[in-house]
């Protein structure tokens, strides 16, 4: 019986450790524009919200559209620590766009992702 309790305790500790580790793993939770969306007008600002606060030194994003890469201001921290944001500096014509991002929380590896969205009326 004691052997079973020891095994259960070790397995419980291992599971708790794994849950704690995955809680620190960075994942994209929300964005504007969002994945696979069509926005009526070109946004002035683009933002991403992650599951944990990213290390800003290792986090960035870029947007490529019908005329190539968009001109964005520097990617900065948003109002919440999990949010990064950039202002669209140049023109943004109608069409399909691909947003590519890379980010990492402190003391973890870099995670990368991308998604598409479209703009119906450009500027």
Short mmCIF file of C-alpha atoms in Angstrom, two decimals:
data_model
loop_
_atom_site.label_atom_id
_atom_site.label_comp_id
_atom_site.label_asym_id
_atom_site.label_seq_id
_atom_site.Cartn_x
_atom_site.Cartn_y
_atom_site.Cartn_z
CA UNK A 1 0.00 0.00 0.00
CA UNK A 2 2.82 2.44 0.83
CA UNK A 3 4.46 1.72 -2.50
CA UNK A 4 1.26 2.70 -4.30
CA UNK A 5 1.05 5.95 -2.33
CA UNK A 6 4.65 6.80 -3.23
CA UNK A 7 4.01 6.12 -6.90
CA UNK A 8 0.83 8.22 -6.79
CA UNK A 9 2.71 11.08 -5.11
CA UNK A 10 5.48 11.03 -7.72
CA UNK A 11 2.99 10.94 -10.59
CA UNK A 12 0.97 13.79 -9.05
CA UNK A 13 4.09 15.92 -8.70
CA UNK A 14 5.10 15.20 -12.30
CA UNK A 15 1.63 16.16 -13.56
CA UNK A 16 1.65 19.38 -11.53
CA UNK A 17 5.06 20.29 -12.91
CA UNK A 18 3.89 19.66 -16.48
CA UNK A 19 0.77 21.79 -15.98
CA UNK A 20 2.92 24.58 -14.53
CA UNK A 21 5.32 24.44 -17.49
CA UNK A 22 2.56 24.60 -20.08
CA UNK A 23 1.01 27.57 -18.30
CA UNK A 24 4.15 29.55 -19.19
CA UNK A 25 4.12 28.49 -22.86
CA UNK A 26 3.33 31.39 -25.19
CA UNK A 27 0.32 30.99 -27.49
CA UNK A 28 -1.56 33.55 -29.57
CA UNK A 29 -4.99 34.03 -27.94
CA UNK A 30 -6.48 36.98 -29.82
CA UNK A 31 -5.57 39.61 -32.39
CA UNK A 32 -6.81 42.50 -34.46
CA UNK A 33 -7.38 41.90 -37.26
CA UNK A 34 -8.14 38.30 -36.30
CA UNK A 35 -7.22 35.20 -38.26
CA UNK A 36 -9.29 34.57 -41.40
CA UNK A 37 -11.28 37.78 -40.89
CA UNK A 38 -12.27 40.44 -43.39
CA UNK A 39 -12.11 43.97 -42.04
CA UNK A 40 -14.20 46.65 -43.75
CA UNK A 41 -11.47 49.34 -43.54
CA UNK A 42 -7.70 49.24 -43.23
CA UNK A 43 -6.77 49.24 -39.53
CA UNK A 44 -4.58 52.01 -38.13
CA UNK A 45 -3.22 49.69 -35.45
CA UNK A 46 -2.54 45.95 -35.31
CA UNK A 47 -2.28 44.08 -32.02
CA UNK A 48 -1.68 40.55 -30.75
CA UNK A 49 -2.60 39.15 -27.33
CA UNK A 50 -0.66 36.15 -26.04
CA UNK A 51 -1.35 33.69 -23.24
CA UNK A 52 1.58 35.08 -21.20
CA UNK A 53 3.61 38.28 -21.26
CA UNK A 54 6.22 38.03 -24.03
CA UNK A 55 9.87 38.98 -23.72
CA UNK A 56 9.83 42.10 -25.94
CA UNK A 57 13.47 41.58 -26.97
CA UNK A 58 12.49 38.28 -28.62
CA UNK A 59 9.00 39.15 -29.85
CA UNK A 60 7.98 40.75 -33.15
CA UNK A 61 5.55 40.60 -36.04
CA UNK A 62 5.39 41.69 -39.65
CA UNK A 63 2.57 41.99 -42.17
CA UNK A 64 2.85 41.26 -45.88
CA UNK A 65 0.15 42.39 -48.30
CA UNK A 66 -0.54 42.76 -52.01
CA UNK A 67 2.22 45.39 -52.37
CA UNK A 68 4.80 43.71 -50.10
CA UNK A 69 5.59 44.32 -46.44
CA UNK A 70 3.56 46.96 -44.60
CA UNK A 71 5.38 49.85 -43.02
CA UNK A 72 4.78 49.45 -39.29
CA UNK A 73 5.95 51.45 -36.30
CA UNK A 74 8.15 49.60 -33.84
CA UNK A 75 6.35 46.74 -32.11
CA UNK A 76 5.74 47.80 -28.52
CA UNK A 77 4.03 46.50 -25.41
CA UNK A 78 0.33 47.28 -25.28
CA UNK A 79 -1.90 48.30 -22.39
CA UNK A 80 -1.69 44.80 -20.89
CA UNK A 81 1.59 42.86 -20.50
CA UNK A 82 0.33 40.08 -22.80
CA UNK A 83 -0.36 42.49 -25.69
CA UNK A 84 1.99 43.78 -28.38
CA UNK A 85 0.98 46.46 -30.85
CA UNK A 86 2.19 48.40 -33.89
CA UNK A 87 0.76 51.31 -35.88
CA UNK A 88 0.38 50.98 -39.66
CA UNK A 89 2.51 53.87 -40.95
CA UNK A 90 2.07 53.65 -44.71
CA UNK A 91 -0.74 52.86 -47.13
CA UNK A 92 -2.72 49.64 -46.77
CA UNK A 93 -4.54 48.79 -50.01
CA UNK A 94 -7.44 46.36 -50.20
CA UNK A 95 -6.48 42.71 -50.49
CA UNK A 96 -5.17 39.70 -48.60
CA UNK A 97 -2.54 40.03 -45.85
CA UNK A 98 -0.35 37.56 -43.98
CA UNK A 99 0.72 38.39 -40.43
CA UNK A 100 3.81 36.49 -39.23
CA UNK A 101 4.81 36.59 -35.57
CA UNK A 102 7.52 35.24 -33.32
CA UNK A 103 7.52 35.48 -29.55
CA UNK A 104 8.77 33.97 -26.34
CA UNK A 105 8.12 34.46 -22.65
CA UNK A 106 11.08 34.90 -20.34
CA UNK A 107 13.08 31.67 -19.96
CA UNK A 108 11.34 29.76 -22.75
CA UNK A 109 11.86 29.06 -26.44
CA UNK A 110 10.61 31.19 -29.34
CA UNK A 111 7.27 30.19 -30.86
CA UNK A 112 6.31 31.25 -34.38
CA UNK A 113 2.99 31.54 -36.17
CA UNK A 114 1.17 33.20 -39.02
CA UNK A 115 -2.32 33.81 -40.21
CA UNK A 116 -4.15 35.66 -42.98
CA UNK A 117 -6.83 38.35 -43.04
CA UNK A 118 -8.23 40.63 -45.70
CA UNK A 119 -8.98 44.32 -46.03
CA UNK A 120 -12.01 45.36 -48.09
CA UNK A 121 -11.39 49.15 -48.26
CA UNK A 122 -7.80 50.31 -48.15
CA UNK A 123 -6.21 53.66 -47.45
#
